[in-house]
C-alpha atoms as one frame of an Amber mdcrd trajectory, in Angstrom:
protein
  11.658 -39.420 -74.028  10.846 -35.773 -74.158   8.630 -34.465 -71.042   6.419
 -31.436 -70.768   3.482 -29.701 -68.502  -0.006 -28.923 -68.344  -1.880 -27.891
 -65.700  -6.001 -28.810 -64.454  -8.400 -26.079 -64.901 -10.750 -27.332 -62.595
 -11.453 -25.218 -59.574 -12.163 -28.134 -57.486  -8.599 -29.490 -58.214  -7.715
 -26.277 -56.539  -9.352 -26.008 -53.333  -9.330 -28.233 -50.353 -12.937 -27.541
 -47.918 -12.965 -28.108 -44.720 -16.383 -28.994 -44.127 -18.507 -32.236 -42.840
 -17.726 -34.237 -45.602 -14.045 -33.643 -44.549 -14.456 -34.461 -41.203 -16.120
 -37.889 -42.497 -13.298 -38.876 -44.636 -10.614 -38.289 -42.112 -12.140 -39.604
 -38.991 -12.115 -43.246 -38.630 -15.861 -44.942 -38.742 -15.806 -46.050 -35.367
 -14.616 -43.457 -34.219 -17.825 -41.650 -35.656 -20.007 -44.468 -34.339 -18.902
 -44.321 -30.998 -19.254 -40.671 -30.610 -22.578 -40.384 -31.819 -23.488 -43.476
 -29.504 -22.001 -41.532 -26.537 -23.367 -38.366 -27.709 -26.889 -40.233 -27.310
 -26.499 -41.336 -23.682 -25.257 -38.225 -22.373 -27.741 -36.210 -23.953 -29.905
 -37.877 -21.016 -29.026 -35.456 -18.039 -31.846 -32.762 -18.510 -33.933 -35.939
 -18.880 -32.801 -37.487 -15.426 -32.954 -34.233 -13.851 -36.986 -33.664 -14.675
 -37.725 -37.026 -14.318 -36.230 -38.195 -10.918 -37.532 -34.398  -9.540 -40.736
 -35.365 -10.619 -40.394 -38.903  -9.147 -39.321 -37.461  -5.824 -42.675 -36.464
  -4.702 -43.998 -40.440  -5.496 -41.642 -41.505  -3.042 -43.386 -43.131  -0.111
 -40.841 -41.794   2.352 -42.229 -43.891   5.046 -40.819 -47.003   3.409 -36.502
 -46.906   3.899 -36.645 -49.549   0.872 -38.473 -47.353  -1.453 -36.172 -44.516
  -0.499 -33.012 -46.568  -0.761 -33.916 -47.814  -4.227 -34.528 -44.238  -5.952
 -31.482 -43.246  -4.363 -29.602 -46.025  -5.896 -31.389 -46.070  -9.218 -31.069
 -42.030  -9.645 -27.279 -42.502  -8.714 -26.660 -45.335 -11.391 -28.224 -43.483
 -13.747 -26.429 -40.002 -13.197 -23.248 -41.927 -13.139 -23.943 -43.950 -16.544
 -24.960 -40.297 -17.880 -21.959 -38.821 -16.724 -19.205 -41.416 -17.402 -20.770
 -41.383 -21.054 -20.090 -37.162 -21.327 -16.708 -38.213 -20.163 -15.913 -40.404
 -22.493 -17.836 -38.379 -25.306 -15.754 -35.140 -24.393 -12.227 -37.618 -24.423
 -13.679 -39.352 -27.757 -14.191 -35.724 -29.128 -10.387 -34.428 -27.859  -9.218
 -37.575 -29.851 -11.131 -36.897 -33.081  -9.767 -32.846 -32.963  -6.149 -34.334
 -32.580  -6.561 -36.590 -35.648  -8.697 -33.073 -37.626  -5.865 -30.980 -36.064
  -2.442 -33.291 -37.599  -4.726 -33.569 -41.048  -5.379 -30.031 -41.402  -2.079
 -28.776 -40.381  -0.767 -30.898 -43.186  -2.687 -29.692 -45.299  -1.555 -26.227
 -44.879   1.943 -27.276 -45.084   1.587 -29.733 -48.113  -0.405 -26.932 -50.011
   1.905 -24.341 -49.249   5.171 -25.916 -49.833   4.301 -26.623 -53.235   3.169
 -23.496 -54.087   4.807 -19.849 -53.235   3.711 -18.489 -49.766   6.352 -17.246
 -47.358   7.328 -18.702 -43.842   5.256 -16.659 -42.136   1.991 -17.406 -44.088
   2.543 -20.675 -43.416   3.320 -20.419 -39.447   0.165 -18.081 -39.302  -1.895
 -21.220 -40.812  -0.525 -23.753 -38.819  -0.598 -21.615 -35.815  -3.341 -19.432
 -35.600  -5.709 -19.983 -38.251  -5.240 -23.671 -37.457  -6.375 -23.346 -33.759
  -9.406 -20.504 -34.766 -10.634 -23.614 -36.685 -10.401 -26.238 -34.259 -12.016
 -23.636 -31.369 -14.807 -22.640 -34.146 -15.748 -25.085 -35.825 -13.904 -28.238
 -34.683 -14.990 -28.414 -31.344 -18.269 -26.721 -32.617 -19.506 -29.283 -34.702
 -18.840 -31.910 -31.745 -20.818 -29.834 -29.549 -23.186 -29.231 -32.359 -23.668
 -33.110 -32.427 -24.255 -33.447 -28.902 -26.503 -30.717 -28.188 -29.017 -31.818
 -31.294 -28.893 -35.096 -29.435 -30.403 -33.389 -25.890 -32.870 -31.299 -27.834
 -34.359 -34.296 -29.275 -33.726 -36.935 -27.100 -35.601 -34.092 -24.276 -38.238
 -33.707 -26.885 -39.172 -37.118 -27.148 -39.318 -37.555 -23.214 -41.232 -34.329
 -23.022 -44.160 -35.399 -25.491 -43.526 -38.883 -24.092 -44.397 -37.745 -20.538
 -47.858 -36.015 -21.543 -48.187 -34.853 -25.267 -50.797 -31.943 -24.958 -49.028
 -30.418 -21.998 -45.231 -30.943 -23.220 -46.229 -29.615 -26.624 -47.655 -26.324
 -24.867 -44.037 -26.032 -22.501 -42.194 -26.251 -25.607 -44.104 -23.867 -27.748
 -44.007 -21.527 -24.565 -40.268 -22.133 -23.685 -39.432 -21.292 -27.438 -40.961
 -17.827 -26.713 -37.872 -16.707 -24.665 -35.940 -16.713 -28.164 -38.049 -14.039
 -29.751 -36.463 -11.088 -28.640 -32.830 -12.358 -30.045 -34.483 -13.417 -33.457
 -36.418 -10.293 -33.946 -33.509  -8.223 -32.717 -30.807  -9.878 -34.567 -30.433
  -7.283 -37.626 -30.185  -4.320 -36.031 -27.799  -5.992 -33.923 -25.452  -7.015
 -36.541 -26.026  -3.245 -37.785 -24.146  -2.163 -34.655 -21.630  -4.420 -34.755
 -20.763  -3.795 -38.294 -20.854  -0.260 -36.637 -18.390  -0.959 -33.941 -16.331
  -2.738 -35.939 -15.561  -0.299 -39.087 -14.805   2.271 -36.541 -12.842   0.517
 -34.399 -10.753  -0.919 -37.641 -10.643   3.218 -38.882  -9.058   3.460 -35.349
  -6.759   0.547 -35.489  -5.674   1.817 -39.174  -4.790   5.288 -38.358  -2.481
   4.480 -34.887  -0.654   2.145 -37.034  -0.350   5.176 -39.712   0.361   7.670
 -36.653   3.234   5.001 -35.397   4.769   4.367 -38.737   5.168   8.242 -39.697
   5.374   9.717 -36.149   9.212  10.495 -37.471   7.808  12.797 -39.837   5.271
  14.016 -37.212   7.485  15.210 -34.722   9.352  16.452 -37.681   7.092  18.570
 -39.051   5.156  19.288 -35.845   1.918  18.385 -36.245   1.784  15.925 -33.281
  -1.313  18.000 -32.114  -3.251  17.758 -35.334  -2.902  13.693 -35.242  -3.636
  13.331 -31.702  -6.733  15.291 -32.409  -7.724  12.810 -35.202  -6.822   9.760
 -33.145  -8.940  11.189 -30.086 -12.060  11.586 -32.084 -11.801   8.101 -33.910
 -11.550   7.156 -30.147 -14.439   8.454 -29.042 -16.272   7.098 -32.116 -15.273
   3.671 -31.676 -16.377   3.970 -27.771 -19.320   5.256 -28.194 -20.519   2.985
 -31.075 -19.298  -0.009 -28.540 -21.267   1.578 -25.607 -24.402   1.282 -28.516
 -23.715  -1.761 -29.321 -23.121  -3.010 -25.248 -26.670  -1.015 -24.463 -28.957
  -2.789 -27.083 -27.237  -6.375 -26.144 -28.779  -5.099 -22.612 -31.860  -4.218
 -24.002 -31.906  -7.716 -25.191 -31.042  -9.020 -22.636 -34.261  -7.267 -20.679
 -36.595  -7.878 -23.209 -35.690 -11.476 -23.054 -35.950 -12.130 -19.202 -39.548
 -10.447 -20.020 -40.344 -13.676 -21.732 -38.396 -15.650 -19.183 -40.505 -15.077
 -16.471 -43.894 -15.519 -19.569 -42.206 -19.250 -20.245 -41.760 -20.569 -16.770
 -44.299 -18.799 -15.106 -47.048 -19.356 -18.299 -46.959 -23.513 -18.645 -46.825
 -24.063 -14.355 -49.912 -22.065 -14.450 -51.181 -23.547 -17.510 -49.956 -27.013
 -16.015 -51.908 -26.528 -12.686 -54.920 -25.254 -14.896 -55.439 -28.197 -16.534
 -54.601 -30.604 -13.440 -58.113 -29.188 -12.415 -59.297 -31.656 -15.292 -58.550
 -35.497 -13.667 -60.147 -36.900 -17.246 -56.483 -35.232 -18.638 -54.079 -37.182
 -16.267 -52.222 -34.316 -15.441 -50.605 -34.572 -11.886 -47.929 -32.683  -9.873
 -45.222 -34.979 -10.773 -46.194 -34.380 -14.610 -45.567 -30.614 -13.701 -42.429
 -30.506 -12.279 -40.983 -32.987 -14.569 -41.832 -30.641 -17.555 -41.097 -27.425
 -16.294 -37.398 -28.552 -15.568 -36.889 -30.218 -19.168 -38.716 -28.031 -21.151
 -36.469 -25.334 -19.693 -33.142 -27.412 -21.061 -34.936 -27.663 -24.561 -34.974
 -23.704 -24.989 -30.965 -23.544 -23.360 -29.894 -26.298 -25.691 -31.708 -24.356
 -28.286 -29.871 -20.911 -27.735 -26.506 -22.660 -27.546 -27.495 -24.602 -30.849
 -27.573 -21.138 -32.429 -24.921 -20.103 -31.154 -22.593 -22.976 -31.976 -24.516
 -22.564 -35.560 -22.614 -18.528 -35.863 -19.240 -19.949 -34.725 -19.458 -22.496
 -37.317 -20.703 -19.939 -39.806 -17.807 -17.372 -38.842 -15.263 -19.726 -39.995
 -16.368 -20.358 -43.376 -13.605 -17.927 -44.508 -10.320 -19.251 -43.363 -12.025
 -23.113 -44.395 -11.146 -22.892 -48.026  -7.163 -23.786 -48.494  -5.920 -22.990
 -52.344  -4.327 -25.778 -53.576  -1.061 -25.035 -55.532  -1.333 -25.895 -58.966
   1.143 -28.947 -59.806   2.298 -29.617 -63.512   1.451 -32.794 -65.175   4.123
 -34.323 -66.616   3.126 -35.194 -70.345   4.866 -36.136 -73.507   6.253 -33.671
 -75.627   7.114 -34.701 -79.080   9.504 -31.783 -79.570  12.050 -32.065 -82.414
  14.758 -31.197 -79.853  17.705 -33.728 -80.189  20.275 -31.968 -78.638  22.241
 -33.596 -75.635  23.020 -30.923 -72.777  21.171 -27.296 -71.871  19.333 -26.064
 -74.879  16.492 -23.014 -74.419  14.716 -21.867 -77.276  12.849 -18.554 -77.946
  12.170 -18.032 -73.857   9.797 -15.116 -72.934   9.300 -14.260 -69.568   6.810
 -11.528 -68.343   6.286  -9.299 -65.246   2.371  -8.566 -65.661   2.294  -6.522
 -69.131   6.173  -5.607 -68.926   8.830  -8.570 -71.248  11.714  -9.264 -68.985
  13.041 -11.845 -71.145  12.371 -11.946 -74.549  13.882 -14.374 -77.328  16.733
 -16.157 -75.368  18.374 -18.920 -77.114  21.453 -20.801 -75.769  22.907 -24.489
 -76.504  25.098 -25.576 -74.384  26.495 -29.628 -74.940  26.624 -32.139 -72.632
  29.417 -30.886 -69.737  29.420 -27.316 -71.083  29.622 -24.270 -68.564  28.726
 -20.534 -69.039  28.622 -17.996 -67.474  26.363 -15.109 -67.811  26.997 -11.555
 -66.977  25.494  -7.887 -67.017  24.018  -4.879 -65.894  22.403  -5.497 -62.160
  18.773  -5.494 -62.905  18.901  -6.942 -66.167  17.444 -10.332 -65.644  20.200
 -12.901 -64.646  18.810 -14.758 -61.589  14.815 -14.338 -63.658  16.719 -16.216
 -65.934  18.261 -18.840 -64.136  14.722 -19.527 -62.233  12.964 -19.490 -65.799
  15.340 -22.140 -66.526  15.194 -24.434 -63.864  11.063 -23.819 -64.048  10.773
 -21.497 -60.122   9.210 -18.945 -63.288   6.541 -19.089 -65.443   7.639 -18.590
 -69.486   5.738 -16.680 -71.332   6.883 -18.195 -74.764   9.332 -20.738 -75.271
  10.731 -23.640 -73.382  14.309 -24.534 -71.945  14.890 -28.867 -72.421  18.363
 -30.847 -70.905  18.971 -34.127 -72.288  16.468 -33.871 -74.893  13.630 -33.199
 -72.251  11.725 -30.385 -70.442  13.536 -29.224 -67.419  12.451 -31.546 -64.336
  13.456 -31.311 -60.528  15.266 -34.191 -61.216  17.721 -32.805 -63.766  19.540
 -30.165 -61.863  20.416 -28.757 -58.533  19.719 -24.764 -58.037  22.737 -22.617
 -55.904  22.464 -19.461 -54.932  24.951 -17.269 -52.650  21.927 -18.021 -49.827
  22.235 -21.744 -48.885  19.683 -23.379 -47.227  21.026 -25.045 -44.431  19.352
 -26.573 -41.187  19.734 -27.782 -37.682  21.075 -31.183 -37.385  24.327 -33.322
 -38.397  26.021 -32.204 -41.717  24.965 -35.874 -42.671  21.220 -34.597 -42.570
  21.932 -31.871 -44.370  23.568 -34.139 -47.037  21.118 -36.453 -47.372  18.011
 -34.795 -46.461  17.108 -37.662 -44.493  17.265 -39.873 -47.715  18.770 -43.103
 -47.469  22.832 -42.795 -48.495  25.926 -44.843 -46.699  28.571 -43.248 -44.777
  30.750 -44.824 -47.334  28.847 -42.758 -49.994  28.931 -39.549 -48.118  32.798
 -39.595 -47.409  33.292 -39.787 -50.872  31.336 -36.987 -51.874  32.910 -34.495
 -49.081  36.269 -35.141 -49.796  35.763 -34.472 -53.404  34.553 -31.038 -52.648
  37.513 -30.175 -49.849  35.348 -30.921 -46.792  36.532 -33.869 -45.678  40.172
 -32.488 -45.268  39.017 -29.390 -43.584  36.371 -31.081 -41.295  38.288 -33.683
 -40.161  37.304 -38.270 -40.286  34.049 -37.087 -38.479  33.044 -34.402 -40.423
  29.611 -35.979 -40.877  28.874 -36.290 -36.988  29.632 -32.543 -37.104  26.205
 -29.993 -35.913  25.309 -27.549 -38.132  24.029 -24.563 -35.792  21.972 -21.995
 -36.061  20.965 -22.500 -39.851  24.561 -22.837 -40.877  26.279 -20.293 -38.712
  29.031 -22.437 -37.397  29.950 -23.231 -40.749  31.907 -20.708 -43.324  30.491
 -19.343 -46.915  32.591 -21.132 -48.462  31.680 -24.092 -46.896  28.109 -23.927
 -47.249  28.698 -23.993 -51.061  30.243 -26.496 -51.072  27.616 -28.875 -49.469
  25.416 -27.581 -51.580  27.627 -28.874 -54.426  28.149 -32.334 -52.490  24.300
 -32.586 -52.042  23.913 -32.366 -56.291  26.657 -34.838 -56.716  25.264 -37.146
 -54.314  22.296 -36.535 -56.407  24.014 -37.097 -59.653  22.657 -34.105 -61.422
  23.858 -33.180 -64.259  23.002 -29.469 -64.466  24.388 -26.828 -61.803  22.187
 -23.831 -61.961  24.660 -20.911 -60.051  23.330 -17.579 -59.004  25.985 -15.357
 -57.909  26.773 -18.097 -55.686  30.505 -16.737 -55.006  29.396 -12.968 -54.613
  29.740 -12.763 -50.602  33.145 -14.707 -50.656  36.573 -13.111 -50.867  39.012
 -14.030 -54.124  40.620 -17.026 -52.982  37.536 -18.484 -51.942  35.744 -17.542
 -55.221  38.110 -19.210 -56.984  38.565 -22.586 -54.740  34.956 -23.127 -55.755
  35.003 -22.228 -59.065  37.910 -24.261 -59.524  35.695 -27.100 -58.029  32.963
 -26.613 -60.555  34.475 -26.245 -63.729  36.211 -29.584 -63.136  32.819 -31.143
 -62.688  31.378 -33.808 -65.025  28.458 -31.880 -65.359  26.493 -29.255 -67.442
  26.913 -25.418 -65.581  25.029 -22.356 -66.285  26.125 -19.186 -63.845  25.354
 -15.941 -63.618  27.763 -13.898 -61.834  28.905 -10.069 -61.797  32.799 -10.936
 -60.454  34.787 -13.377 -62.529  38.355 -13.717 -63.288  38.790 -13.914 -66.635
  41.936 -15.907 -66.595  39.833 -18.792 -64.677  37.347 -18.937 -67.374  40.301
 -18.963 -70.645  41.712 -21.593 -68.398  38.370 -23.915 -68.066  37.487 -22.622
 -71.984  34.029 -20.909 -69.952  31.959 -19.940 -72.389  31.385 -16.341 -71.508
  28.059 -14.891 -72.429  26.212 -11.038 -71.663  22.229 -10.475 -71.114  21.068
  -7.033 -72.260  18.050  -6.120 -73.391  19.218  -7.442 -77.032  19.045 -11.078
 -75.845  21.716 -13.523 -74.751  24.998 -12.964 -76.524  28.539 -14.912 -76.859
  31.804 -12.459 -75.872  35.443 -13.332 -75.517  36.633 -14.578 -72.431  39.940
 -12.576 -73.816  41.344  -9.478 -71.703
């Protein structure tokens, strides 16, 4: 069966949103349930707080009974209130540790497969992980819950009189005016502030990076001077900015004292009218909810531009994986064959019509000018590159993962027992393991409990020549049957090179190497087929002296 790839075109195969739908699917339903349920019952606190004020002056304080009961009453109902924002706030932490384990997978799934570095991927899972939990995580919770008080107050406000609490509310909503109005030539100055302080940032790191050549060439002065004004511009556009968020901030305890002051006297107004029903109790009971409508309402905006200032870092690029599909290639040949291969660097040809056959158990080894395109090759080859024209089959089929194992003179090697770093936590006996380490010399130099042995430090315990070798014993293990080598023997002395060479070439398996030391004698001895990459193409020499 012959194998190749194709990849989706769709740009919704490619992204991953984090967004309310997301949240949905990953949060368990009763989980949701339950904290919309609590979000309801703890909304009730700016309720409880007009309500039993207002209450307070019905109290016929001669009576201990009557006094007892509201006591008791107001107490079982501030500690039902508060017991359910407990429990909403631990519900919440719950549902941003299951968000926070999904999302972090995410990143790592998405990135592993593709071709960011480690530290793009500790920067997601680290910080850009947490700025989305603080922002919009915990920010759609608290979204939740605050849309709850404003209309669960609401309802209790035009519940309690409906001509009076509609007047509080349009009045309280008057003490957001001066932030709406205000709010574009407020984001003017930040956008202020922040180029400037960003043209500040930009330059010290210049300064710093070529302060060699500064003191060099003594111009320290003239740079300082620079620096110093792009100082004062960024403080003075932030003592702008600081001054109008004060102005604000003035203009807006204006209508403060309009929207308390306005419905108590409105309120008292309209008590003069008994046909309205409008008592003391009424009065007080709306001023002090009303008041939590229009703070619930400036921290519902507010939640709203956290949520808002994360919709950048929300999108995560899926990698592109190839689907495996038939290929009904006329290839028949067992062992390595690649065929016309192309490879491309943007507009320049790197590679450009390679063929090579090698049978089944073959090995050559590939040679040439540094720079030329050896290890391009080798990761065209075993797919880590994208060819331009051509294709590379083993077996009869497109290169897969499955068909080879990829050395290089770097082996990747982590904490843990060399038995982990065998198996890679797969499932293989001891039995099995032995075996494999005392074909490739370990088990003689490590000793009956070489796999118990710790690999420190990400393999610096262990030797070069070593570390080659178990990544040999992790593709026999494997049973591939293609070794792709790059330069693996470059950092090791002669005798080493040749212990592991001498390992190889009396492998069962198909070998393609590129390499700029060799001994020629070694490769007459193994009959290596010994082959040079210019910029002619792949070509056959003697192995010969």
């Amino acid at each position: 069966m012959k194998l190749t790839y194709e990849l989706k075109d769709s740009n919704t195969d490619h992204q991953v949103k984090i967004n309310l739908k997301w949240i949905l699917e990953t949060l368990p339903t009763p989980l949701i349930v339950a904290i919309i349920i609590l979000g309801i019952t703890s909304s009730f606190e700016a309720i409880l707080n007009g309500y039993i004020m207002g209450q307070i002056i019905k109290v016929n304080l001669s009576d201990l009974g009557s006094v007892t009961r509201f006591i008791l009453q107001a107490f079982i109902a501030y500690l039902i209130t508060y017991l359910s924002a407990y429990s909403f706030l631990m519900l919440k932490n719950q549902a941003i540790k299951i968000l926070n384990v999904k999302l972090k997978q995410t990143f790592f799934k998405n990135a592993f497969n593709g071709d960011q570095d480690e530290s793009d991927i500790t920067n997601s899972i680290t910080t850009i992980s947490k700025q989305i939990e603080q922002s919009y995580f915990n920010s759609i919770f608290m979204l939740i819950q605050t849309g709850l008080t404003i209309i669960s107050t609401t309802i209790f406000i035009l519940g309690t009189h409906f001509l009076l609490g509609s007047i509080y509310i349009v009045l309280s909503f008057l003490s957001l005016i001066p932030s709406y109005l205000g709010r574009k030539k407020l984001d003017v100055k930040v956008k202020e502030w922040s180029t400037s302080n960003s043209e500040l940032l930009n330059n010290t790191s210049d300064t710093f990076r070529g302060r060699t050549e500064i003191r060099n060439f003594d111009v320290k002065s003239l740079f300082f001077s620079k620096i110093n004004r792009l100082l004062n511009k960024e403080e003075l556009n932030y003592r702008n900015l600081s001054n109008y968020q004060t102005t604000l901030m003035l203009y807006a305890w204006g209508f403060a004292i309009l929207t308390y002051l306005g419905p108590i006297a409105i309120g008292l107004y309209l008590a003069q009218f008994s046909s309205l029903g409008i008592t003391t109790s009424i009065i007080v009971s709306l001023i002090l909810t009303a008041d939590s409508v229009v703070g619930n309402m400036r921290s519902l905006t507010s939640l709203q531009n956290a949520v808002a200032g994360t919709n950048g870092i929300r999108t995560i690029a899926k990698s592109q994986q190839p689907k495996i599909i038939k290929d009904h290639s006329e290839n028949s040949t067992a062992g390595l064959v690649i065929k016309n291969l192309q490879v491309n660097r943007g507009p320049k040809v790197i590679l450009d019509n390679i063929n090579l056959t090698l049978t089944e158990q073959e090995k050559a080894l590939i040679t040439g000018p540094s720079g030329v395109g050896k290890s391009t090759l080798l990761s065209a080859i075993s797919g880590q590159v994208n060819k331009a024209n051509g294709n590379v089959y083993f077996n009869q089929s497109i290169v897969d993962n499955s068909d080879y194992v990829y050395i290089s003179q770097d082996i990747w090697l982590f904490d843990g027992t060399l038995r982990d770093n065998l198996t890679l936590f797969e499932n293989y006996s001891d039995e099995v393991l032995t075996e494999v380490i005392q074909k490739v010399g370990l088990l003689e130099e490590l000793g009956d409990h070489a796999l118990d042995m710790e690999i420190k430090n990400k393999g610096e315990n262990v030797s070069g020549g070593q570390a080659q070798r178990i990544a040999i014993a992790r593709g026999l293990l494997r049973d591939k049957k293609l070794f792709i080598l790059d330069e693996i023997t470059s950092s090791l002395d002669v005798k080493n090179a040749k212990k592991i060479h001498d390992l190889i070439y009396q492998l069962p398996v198909t070998v393609i190497e590129s390499a700029h030391n060799y001994d020629d004698e070694q490769l007459e001895q193994y009959a290596i087929k010994k082959l040079v990459l210019s910029s002619n193409g792949l070509n056959p020499v003697t192995t010969s002296a």
